[in-house]
Amino acid sequence: MNIGFLGLGNMGGPMALNLVKVGHRLHVYDLSAASVAHLVEAGASAASSPAALAQSDVEVIVTMLPAAAHVKAVYLGDDGLLAHVHPSVLLIDSSTIDPQSAREVAAAARQHGNPMLDAPVSGGTGGAAAGTLTFMVGGETTDFTRAQPILAAMGKNIVHCGGSGNGQAAKVANNMLLGISMIGVAEAMSLGVALGVDPKVLAGIINTSSGRCWSSDTYNPFPGVMDNVPAARGYSGGFGSDLMLKDLGLASEAARQIRQPVILGALAQQLYQSFSLQGHGSLDFSAIIDLYRKGD
Ligand code: NAD
């Protein structure tokens, strides 16, 4: 199949490579010439602009961009995708953006005659490279069915979450909970250790008791408790605190628009915001435990 792919960054690059690997013909575009060159080496052809990509012979276009402003510019801009794309082309946006913006862009696409899905992912850069991402998809069932084999080349868990914007809604709800639960585990681990319990013993208790969650049993933030997690390597790699801050901001903004209280989500956002201000935005999000511990 001829597929357009726009946005070849840390996530989009490996996702596009996986589509090439299963035999799709890719037409790619990114502002970064180096990212485009990498895909061209793998067999993709380069488009000179979003307009040129839209006008090439593609049946599907996937976008993987940083934030809503980029998505709106690429789709709705004067020389953007919708101004040039054939109405039969299926549009899939995998960027993480707020549900309302996703619905706005999908409505504009529909008006132009194009089916559009929001399909944000979880699984990080490792999942993107391994083709094991989870896709949370919002849009019409027929469009979801059409997209499924394409998404299956990049992910292993493809979930239809309902109508337009619902993929983004599922993603922001999950990531808000992740931010809150990480802070909760950091707080509880720090309290128990400060009261004298050995960190491994405490983690063992929590992980076989009612406090257990992913942040405690798979990604524990306390150094020395687990191997192969960012806490074991100075909080390098993993999921950056600034990316968590972005997702908490999306949750707070989405909630504000519908007057839905997200009390702990907003508090988590503020904690990550001050952590970022202190210069720690590039550390893995489990490093938030430093707010609770004396420097050592
Ligand atoms: P990135 O910054 O590495 O890549 C974004 C790419 O988009 C860059 O190559 C950039 O040049 C390109 N771009 C920006 N504006 C453009 C435009 N107008 N036209 C063409 N290309 C343009 O970001 P990423 O880590 O790949 O993340 C992409 C999305 O996926 C974000 O919404 C992010 O929140 C989400 N996400 C990231 C992760 C992760 O672990 N990195 C995990 C899940 C979801």
mmCIF file of C-alpha atoms and ligand atoms in Angstrom:
data_model
loop_
_atom_site.group_PDB
_atom_site.id
_atom_site.type_symbol
_atom_site.label_atom_id
_atom_site.label_comp_id
_atom_site.label_asym_id
_atom_site.label_seq_id
_atom_site.Cartn_x
_atom_site.Cartn_y
_atom_site.Cartn_z
ATOM 1 C CA MET A 1 0.000 0.000 0.000
ATOM 2 C CA ASN A 2 1.139 3.586 -0.632
ATOM 3 C CA ILE A 3 1.304 5.351 2.734
ATOM 4 C CA GLY A 4 2.243 8.946 3.554
ATOM 5 C CA PHE A 5 4.063 9.471 6.874
ATOM 6 C CA LEU A 6 4.652 12.905 8.311
ATOM 7 C CA GLY A 7 6.679 13.443 11.507
ATOM 8 C CA LEU A 8 9.708 11.147 11.716
ATOM 9 C CA GLY A 9 10.980 11.900 15.233
ATOM 10 C CA ASN A 10 11.784 9.571 18.128
ATOM 11 C CA MET A 11 8.450 7.785 17.698
ATOM 12 C CA GLY A 12 7.488 8.438 14.065
ATOM 13 C CA GLY A 13 10.891 7.377 12.672
ATOM 14 C CA PRO A 14 10.828 3.791 13.990
ATOM 15 C CA MET A 15 7.068 3.487 13.328
ATOM 16 C CA ALA A 16 7.588 4.435 9.675
ATOM 17 C CA LEU A 17 10.502 1.967 9.445
ATOM 18 C CA ASN A 18 8.196 -0.825 10.605
ATOM 19 C CA LEU A 19 5.754 0.006 7.797
ATOM 20 C CA VAL A 20 8.606 -0.177 5.259
ATOM 21 C CA LYS A 21 9.710 -3.526 6.735
ATOM 22 C CA VAL A 22 6.348 -5.175 6.001
ATOM 23 C CA GLY A 23 6.450 -4.014 2.383
ATOM 24 C CA HIS A 24 4.457 -0.758 2.292
ATOM 25 C CA ARG A 25 5.668 2.000 -0.050
ATOM 26 C CA LEU A 26 6.256 5.061 2.111
ATOM 27 C CA HIS A 27 6.242 8.721 1.120
ATOM 28 C CA VAL A 28 7.688 10.704 3.991
ATOM 29 C CA TYR A 29 8.042 14.291 5.149
ATOM 30 C CA ASP A 30 9.675 15.952 8.165
ATOM 31 C CA LEU A 31 11.207 19.365 8.843
ATOM 32 C CA SER A 32 14.443 17.528 9.726
ATOM 33 C CA ALA A 33 16.398 16.509 6.610
ATOM 34 C CA ALA A 34 18.396 13.962 8.643
ATOM 35 C CA SER A 35 15.219 12.144 9.745
ATOM 36 C CA VAL A 36 13.970 12.026 6.148
ATOM 37 C CA ALA A 37 17.370 10.761 4.895
ATOM 38 C CA HIS A 38 17.250 7.888 7.388
ATOM 39 C CA LEU A 39 13.896 6.702 5.987
ATOM 40 C CA VAL A 40 14.993 7.195 2.377
ATOM 41 C CA GLU A 41 17.993 4.933 3.089
ATOM 42 C CA ALA A 42 15.501 2.285 4.228
ATOM 43 C CA GLY A 43 13.563 2.562 0.950
ATOM 44 C CA ALA A 44 11.016 5.362 1.470
ATOM 45 C CA SER A 45 10.635 8.255 -0.959
ATOM 46 C CA ALA A 46 10.872 11.855 0.237
ATOM 47 C CA ALA A 47 8.133 14.453 -0.326
ATOM 48 C CA SER A 48 9.188 18.108 -0.484
ATOM 49 C CA SER A 49 6.236 19.441 1.576
ATOM 50 C CA PRO A 50 2.989 18.296 3.243
ATOM 51 C CA ALA A 51 1.194 19.483 0.082
ATOM 52 C CA ALA A 52 3.448 17.362 -2.150
ATOM 53 C CA LEU A 53 2.945 14.373 0.154
ATOM 54 C CA ALA A 54 -0.853 14.866 0.018
ATOM 55 C CA GLN A 55 -0.747 14.992 -3.771
ATOM 56 C CA SER A 56 1.344 11.834 -4.138
ATOM 57 C CA ASP A 57 -0.437 8.577 -4.815
ATOM 58 C CA VAL A 58 -1.171 7.658 -1.173
ATOM 59 C CA GLU A 59 -4.187 5.796 0.264
ATOM 60 C CA VAL A 60 -3.437 6.562 3.905
ATOM 61 C CA ILE A 61 -1.545 9.331 5.700
ATOM 62 C CA VAL A 62 -0.149 8.884 9.229
ATOM 63 C CA THR A 63 1.059 11.874 11.248
ATOM 64 C CA MET A 64 3.227 11.755 14.409
ATOM 65 C CA LEU A 65 3.843 15.334 15.519
ATOM 66 C CA PRO A 66 4.827 16.968 18.843
ATOM 67 C CA ALA A 67 1.614 18.792 19.876
ATOM 68 C CA ALA A 68 -1.801 20.124 18.824
ATOM 69 C CA ALA A 69 -0.397 23.328 17.283
ATOM 70 C CA HIS A 70 1.730 21.266 14.866
ATOM 71 C CA VAL A 71 -1.192 18.959 14.048
ATOM 72 C CA LYS A 72 -3.482 21.910 13.293
ATOM 73 C CA ALA A 73 -0.827 23.610 11.151
ATOM 74 C CA VAL A 74 -0.103 20.452 9.157
ATOM 75 C CA TYR A 75 -3.778 19.551 8.534
ATOM 76 C CA LEU A 76 -5.574 22.913 8.507
ATOM 77 C CA GLY A 77 -2.855 25.332 7.302
ATOM 78 C CA ASP A 78 -3.328 27.182 3.980
ATOM 79 C CA ASP A 79 -0.892 24.824 2.310
ATOM 80 C CA GLY A 80 -1.644 21.910 4.642
ATOM 81 C CA LEU A 81 -2.838 18.366 4.029
ATOM 82 C CA LEU A 82 -6.583 19.101 3.798
ATOM 83 C CA ALA A 83 -6.040 21.760 1.146
ATOM 84 C CA HIS A 84 -4.497 19.151 -1.162
ATOM 85 C CA VAL A 85 -5.431 15.621 -0.187
ATOM 86 C CA HIS A 86 -7.859 13.451 -2.207
ATOM 87 C CA PRO A 87 -11.064 12.817 -0.181
ATOM 88 C CA SER A 88 -10.629 9.026 -0.372
ATOM 89 C CA VAL A 89 -7.424 9.148 1.707
ATOM 90 C CA LEU A 90 -7.705 7.848 5.286
ATOM 91 C CA LEU A 91 -6.029 10.208 7.765
ATOM 92 C CA ILE A 92 -4.562 8.855 11.021
ATOM 93 C CA ASP A 93 -3.079 11.180 13.627
ATOM 94 C CA SER A 94 -0.995 9.348 16.227
ATOM 95 C CA SER A 95 0.330 12.458 18.007
ATOM 96 C CA THR A 96 -0.719 12.905 21.649
ATOM 97 C CA ILE A 97 -2.987 15.971 21.724
ATOM 98 C CA ASP A 98 -6.113 17.059 23.628
ATOM 99 C CA PRO A 99 -9.368 15.315 22.625
ATOM 100 C CA GLN A 100 -11.076 18.587 21.689
ATOM 101 C CA SER A 101 -8.360 19.517 19.158
ATOM 102 C CA ALA A 102 -8.498 15.973 17.750
ATOM 103 C CA ARG A 103 -12.282 16.333 17.262
ATOM 104 C CA GLU A 104 -11.842 19.759 15.654
ATOM 105 C CA VAL A 105 -9.323 18.498 13.082
ATOM 106 C CA ALA A 106 -11.374 15.335 12.384
ATOM 107 C CA ALA A 107 -14.507 17.466 11.800
ATOM 108 C CA ALA A 108 -12.598 19.626 9.300
ATOM 109 C CA ALA A 109 -11.343 16.461 7.584
ATOM 110 C CA ARG A 110 -14.889 15.050 7.414
ATOM 111 C CA GLN A 111 -16.121 18.299 5.880
ATOM 112 C CA HIS A 112 -13.471 17.845 3.204
ATOM 113 C CA GLY A 113 -14.686 14.262 2.679
ATOM 114 C CA ASN A 114 -11.774 12.531 4.417
ATOM 115 C CA PRO A 115 -12.211 9.847 7.070
ATOM 116 C CA MET A 116 -9.973 10.566 10.058
ATOM 117 C CA LEU A 117 -8.924 8.662 13.186
ATOM 118 C CA ASP A 118 -7.083 9.817 16.296
ATOM 119 C CA ALA A 119 -4.717 6.995 17.261
ATOM 120 C CA PRO A 120 -2.309 8.035 20.038
ATOM 121 C CA VAL A 121 0.066 5.409 21.345
ATOM 122 C CA SER A 122 1.637 4.154 24.523
ATOM 123 C CA GLY A 123 4.751 2.021 24.744
ATOM 124 C CA GLY A 124 7.467 4.646 24.265
ATOM 125 C CA THR A 125 10.377 4.616 21.855
ATOM 126 C CA GLY A 126 11.158 0.977 22.733
ATOM 127 C CA GLY A 127 7.648 -0.071 21.722
ATOM 128 C CA ALA A 128 7.871 2.031 18.559
ATOM 129 C CA ALA A 129 11.089 0.278 17.525
ATOM 130 C CA ALA A 130 9.818 -3.202 18.434
ATOM 131 C CA GLY A 131 6.418 -2.666 16.766
ATOM 132 C CA THR A 132 4.631 -3.426 20.036
ATOM 133 C CA LEU A 133 2.831 -0.115 20.655
ATOM 134 C CA THR A 134 -0.687 0.116 22.027
ATOM 135 C CA PHE A 135 -2.930 2.239 19.787
ATOM 136 C CA MET A 136 -5.972 3.923 21.364
ATOM 137 C CA VAL A 137 -8.205 4.754 18.432
ATOM 138 C CA GLY A 138 -11.117 7.190 18.113
ATOM 139 C CA GLY A 139 -13.374 7.384 15.039
ATOM 140 C CA GLU A 140 -15.898 5.473 12.932
ATOM 141 C CA THR A 141 -15.862 1.655 13.071
ATOM 142 C CA THR A 142 -15.459 1.303 9.287
ATOM 143 C CA ASP A 143 -12.409 3.583 9.345
ATOM 144 C CA PHE A 144 -10.994 1.692 12.334
ATOM 145 C CA THR A 145 -11.373 -1.588 10.393
ATOM 146 C CA ARG A 146 -9.599 -0.038 7.413
ATOM 147 C CA ALA A 147 -6.739 1.211 9.616
ATOM 148 C CA GLN A 148 -6.269 -1.969 11.634
ATOM 149 C CA PRO A 149 -3.822 -3.836 9.347
ATOM 150 C CA ILE A 150 -1.665 -0.708 9.015
ATOM 151 C CA LEU A 151 -1.598 -0.087 12.763
ATOM 152 C CA ALA A 152 -0.876 -3.790 13.347
ATOM 153 C CA ALA A 153 2.478 -3.353 11.577
ATOM 154 C CA MET A 154 3.441 -0.815 14.276
ATOM 155 C CA GLY A 155 1.673 -2.128 17.367
ATOM 156 C CA LYS A 156 0.345 -5.273 18.985
ATOM 157 C CA ASN A 157 -2.629 -3.914 20.912
ATOM 158 C CA ILE A 158 -5.065 -1.916 18.752
ATOM 159 C CA VAL A 159 -8.130 -0.742 20.689
ATOM 160 C CA HIS A 160 -11.175 1.058 19.305
ATOM 161 C CA CYS A 161 -12.214 3.479 22.087
ATOM 162 C CA GLY A 162 -15.321 4.920 20.395
ATOM 163 C CA GLY A 163 -15.977 8.053 18.350
ATOM 164 C CA SER A 164 -13.642 10.821 17.279
ATOM 165 C CA GLY A 165 -11.335 12.085 20.063
ATOM 166 C CA ASN A 166 -11.936 9.051 22.276
ATOM 167 C CA GLY A 167 -8.474 7.633 21.599
ATOM 168 C CA GLN A 168 -6.990 10.846 22.987
ATOM 169 C CA ALA A 169 -9.475 10.795 25.892
ATOM 170 C CA ALA A 170 -8.339 7.269 26.878
ATOM 171 C CA LYS A 171 -4.691 8.265 26.557
ATOM 172 C CA VAL A 172 -4.954 11.414 28.733
ATOM 173 C CA ALA A 173 -6.974 9.582 31.396
ATOM 174 C CA ASN A 174 -4.411 6.760 31.597
ATOM 175 C CA ASN A 175 -1.389 9.051 31.659
ATOM 176 C CA MET A 176 -2.948 11.315 34.288
ATOM 177 C CA LEU A 177 -3.416 8.258 36.507
ATOM 178 C CA LEU A 178 0.182 7.204 35.834
ATOM 179 C CA GLY A 179 1.483 10.625 36.931
ATOM 180 C CA ILE A 180 -0.645 10.548 40.092
ATOM 181 C CA SER A 181 0.278 6.951 40.967
ATOM 182 C CA MET A 182 4.000 7.611 40.470
ATOM 183 C CA ILE A 183 3.863 10.523 42.917
ATOM 184 C CA GLY A 184 1.854 8.366 45.333
ATOM 185 C CA VAL A 185 4.429 5.559 45.231
ATOM 186 C CA ALA A 186 7.290 8.071 45.588
ATOM 187 C CA GLU A 187 5.602 9.597 48.644
ATOM 188 C CA ALA A 188 4.785 6.259 50.306
ATOM 189 C CA MET A 189 8.207 4.717 49.631
ATOM 190 C CA SER A 190 9.937 7.840 50.993
ATOM 191 C CA LEU A 191 7.782 7.858 54.131
ATOM 192 C CA GLY A 192 8.328 4.169 54.901
ATOM 193 C CA VAL A 193 12.083 4.389 54.358
ATOM 194 C CA ALA A 194 12.352 7.594 56.420
ATOM 195 C CA LEU A 195 10.518 5.739 59.226
ATOM 196 C CA GLY A 196 13.174 3.039 59.087
ATOM 197 C CA VAL A 197 11.949 0.284 56.733
ATOM 198 C CA ASP A 198 14.376 -1.172 54.211
ATOM 199 C CA PRO A 199 13.332 -0.003 50.685
ATOM 200 C CA LYS A 200 13.276 -3.548 49.214
ATOM 201 C CA VAL A 201 11.263 -4.896 52.147
ATOM 202 C CA LEU A 202 8.808 -2.012 51.843
ATOM 203 C CA ALA A 203 8.442 -2.459 48.064
ATOM 204 C CA GLY A 204 7.866 -6.198 48.637
ATOM 205 C CA ILE A 205 5.080 -5.418 51.134
ATOM 206 C CA ILE A 206 3.426 -2.841 48.863
ATOM 207 C CA ASN A 207 3.655 -5.154 45.852
ATOM 208 C CA THR A 208 1.823 -7.945 47.661
ATOM 209 C CA SER A 209 -0.639 -5.595 49.366
ATOM 210 C CA SER A 210 -3.391 -3.177 48.437
ATOM 211 C CA GLY A 211 -1.012 -0.339 47.502
ATOM 212 C CA ARG A 212 0.400 -2.294 44.551
ATOM 213 C CA CYS A 213 0.343 -0.635 41.112
ATOM 214 C CA TRP A 214 2.503 -0.441 37.952
ATOM 215 C CA SER A 215 4.548 2.421 39.432
ATOM 216 C CA SER A 216 5.406 0.254 42.446
ATOM 217 C CA ASP A 217 5.855 -3.235 40.959
ATOM 218 C CA THR A 218 7.231 -2.546 37.461
ATOM 219 C CA TYR A 219 8.809 0.914 37.601
ATOM 220 C CA ASN A 220 9.607 1.541 41.269
ATOM 221 C CA PRO A 221 11.087 5.048 41.702
ATOM 222 C CA PHE A 222 13.171 4.236 44.818
ATOM 223 C CA PRO A 223 16.837 3.618 43.895
ATOM 224 C CA GLY A 224 18.122 0.126 44.650
ATOM 225 C CA VAL A 225 14.712 -1.565 44.675
ATOM 226 C CA MET A 226 14.672 -2.794 41.061
ATOM 227 C CA ASP A 227 17.203 -3.373 38.278
ATOM 228 C CA ASN A 228 16.560 -2.203 34.735
ATOM 229 C CA VAL A 229 14.433 0.792 35.654
ATOM 230 C CA PRO A 230 15.449 4.480 35.400
ATOM 231 C CA ALA A 231 15.862 4.640 39.217
ATOM 232 C CA ALA A 232 18.739 2.140 38.803
ATOM 233 C CA ARG A 233 20.611 4.405 36.364
ATOM 234 C CA GLY A 234 20.252 7.945 37.722
ATOM 235 C CA TYR A 235 16.826 8.395 36.092
ATOM 236 C CA SER A 236 18.234 8.514 32.568
ATOM 237 C CA GLY A 237 16.216 7.184 29.606
ATOM 238 C CA GLY A 238 12.588 6.165 30.125
ATOM 239 C CA PHE A 239 9.722 8.650 29.922
ATOM 240 C CA GLY A 240 10.892 12.224 30.458
ATOM 241 C CA SER A 241 9.349 14.384 33.203
ATOM 242 C CA ASP A 242 8.621 17.089 30.631
ATOM 243 C CA LEU A 243 6.627 14.571 28.544
ATOM 244 C CA MET A 244 4.644 13.654 31.672
ATOM 245 C CA LEU A 245 4.130 17.372 32.308
ATOM 246 C CA LYS A 246 2.805 17.753 28.752
ATOM 247 C CA ASP A 247 0.315 14.877 29.210
ATOM 248 C CA LEU A 248 -0.865 16.200 32.610
ATOM 249 C CA GLY A 249 -1.370 19.595 30.971
ATOM 250 C CA LEU A 250 -3.513 17.943 28.274
ATOM 251 C CA ALA A 251 -5.611 16.211 30.935
ATOM 252 C CA SER A 252 -6.101 19.450 32.920
ATOM 253 C CA GLU A 253 -6.996 21.405 29.790
ATOM 254 C CA ALA A 254 -9.407 18.730 28.535
ATOM 255 C CA ALA A 255 -11.017 18.657 31.996
ATOM 256 C CA ARG A 256 -11.277 22.458 32.170
ATOM 257 C CA GLN A 257 -13.157 22.553 28.876
ATOM 258 C CA ILE A 258 -15.888 20.246 30.196
ATOM 259 C CA ARG A 259 -15.824 21.517 33.830
ATOM 260 C CA GLN A 260 -14.708 18.105 35.109
ATOM 261 C CA PRO A 261 -12.665 18.288 38.347
ATOM 262 C CA VAL A 262 -9.225 16.627 38.213
ATOM 263 C CA ILE A 263 -7.970 17.595 41.636
ATOM 264 C CA LEU A 264 -5.094 15.134 41.948
ATOM 265 C CA GLY A 265 -4.272 15.461 38.236
ATOM 266 C CA ALA A 266 -3.880 19.235 38.616
ATOM 267 C CA LEU A 267 -1.733 18.763 41.732
ATOM 268 C CA ALA A 268 0.439 16.241 39.886
ATOM 269 C CA GLN A 269 0.787 18.744 37.031
ATOM 270 C CA GLN A 270 1.972 21.432 39.465
ATOM 271 C CA LEU A 271 4.506 19.072 41.069
ATOM 272 C CA TYR A 272 5.957 18.138 37.657
ATOM 273 C CA GLN A 273 5.936 21.806 36.681
ATOM 274 C CA SER A 274 8.054 22.806 39.676
ATOM 275 C CA PHE A 275 10.296 19.766 39.097
ATOM 276 C CA SER A 276 10.818 20.948 35.524
ATOM 277 C CA LEU A 277 11.507 24.517 36.699
ATOM 278 C CA GLN A 278 14.260 23.132 38.926
ATOM 279 C CA GLY A 279 15.934 21.873 35.728
ATOM 280 C CA HIS A 280 14.929 18.199 35.916
ATOM 281 C CA GLY A 281 12.564 18.031 32.933
ATOM 282 C CA SER A 282 14.777 15.641 30.983
ATOM 283 C CA LEU A 283 15.007 13.096 33.824
ATOM 284 C CA ASP A 284 12.657 10.118 33.785
ATOM 285 C CA PHE A 285 9.323 10.928 35.443
ATOM 286 C CA SER A 286 10.045 8.551 38.359
ATOM 287 C CA ALA A 287 12.760 11.038 39.457
ATOM 288 C CA ILE A 288 9.884 13.044 41.017
ATOM 289 C CA ILE A 289 10.809 11.056 44.153
ATOM 290 C CA ASP A 290 13.651 13.575 44.603
ATOM 291 C CA LEU A 291 11.022 16.030 45.910
ATOM 292 C CA TYR A 292 10.713 13.753 48.938
ATOM 293 C CA ARG A 293 14.317 12.810 49.621
ATOM 294 C CA LYS A 294 17.359 14.613 50.975
ATOM 295 C CA GLY A 295 20.129 14.778 48.354
ATOM 296 C CA ASP A 296 22.517 11.848 48.761
HETATM 297 P P1 NAD B 1 9.832 14.256 18.369
HETATM 298 O O1 NAD B 1 9.960 15.678 18.764
HETATM 299 O O2 NAD B 1 10.991 13.334 18.499
HETATM 300 O O3 NAD B 1 9.336 14.161 16.837
HETATM 301 C C1 NAD B 1 8.437 15.042 16.242
HETATM 302 C C2 NAD B 1 8.836 15.190 14.782
HETATM 303 O O4 NAD B 1 7.879 16.026 14.133
HETATM 304 C C3 NAD B 1 10.210 15.837 14.593
HETATM 305 O O5 NAD B 1 10.999 15.024 13.744
HETATM 306 C C4 NAD B 1 9.893 17.176 13.952
HETATM 307 O O6 NAD B 1 10.889 17.623 13.033
HETATM 308 C C5 NAD B 1 8.592 16.860 13.242
HETATM 309 N N1 NAD B 1 7.786 18.024 12.943
HETATM 310 C C6 NAD B 1 7.428 19.038 13.760
HETATM 311 N N2 NAD B 1 6.649 19.918 13.093
HETATM 312 C C7 NAD B 1 6.538 19.466 11.828
HETATM 313 C C8 NAD B 1 5.882 19.934 10.667
HETATM 314 N N3 NAD B 1 5.195 21.068 10.672
HETATM 315 N N4 NAD B 1 5.984 19.207 9.535
HETATM 316 C C9 NAD B 1 6.701 18.051 9.532
HETATM 317 N N5 NAD B 1 7.345 17.550 10.594
HETATM 318 C C10 NAD B 1 7.258 18.259 11.730
HETATM 319 O O7 NAD B 1 8.573 13.702 19.194
HETATM 320 P P2 NAD B 1 8.230 12.159 19.508
HETATM 321 O O8 NAD B 1 8.912 11.728 20.746
HETATM 322 O O9 NAD B 1 8.372 11.365 18.246
HETATM 323 O O10 NAD B 1 6.673 12.294 19.881
HETATM 324 C C11 NAD B 1 5.667 12.466 18.891
HETATM 325 C C12 NAD B 1 4.312 12.397 19.587
HETATM 326 O O11 NAD B 1 4.170 11.131 20.227
HETATM 327 C C13 NAD B 1 4.117 13.461 20.678
HETATM 328 O O12 NAD B 1 2.794 13.932 20.610
HETATM 329 C C14 NAD B 1 4.385 12.693 21.965
HETATM 330 O O13 NAD B 1 3.697 13.234 23.079
HETATM 331 C C15 NAD B 1 3.852 11.321 21.604
HETATM 332 N N6 NAD B 1 4.433 10.210 22.372
HETATM 333 C C16 NAD B 1 5.767 10.172 22.630
HETATM 334 C C17 NAD B 1 6.302 9.110 23.359
HETATM 335 C C18 NAD B 1 7.783 9.049 23.655
HETATM 336 O O14 NAD B 1 8.167 8.233 24.510
HETATM 337 N N7 NAD B 1 8.616 9.829 22.977
HETATM 338 C C19 NAD B 1 5.464 8.077 23.816
HETATM 339 C C20 NAD B 1 4.101 8.115 23.496
HETATM 340 C C21 NAD B 1 3.594 9.198 22.769
#
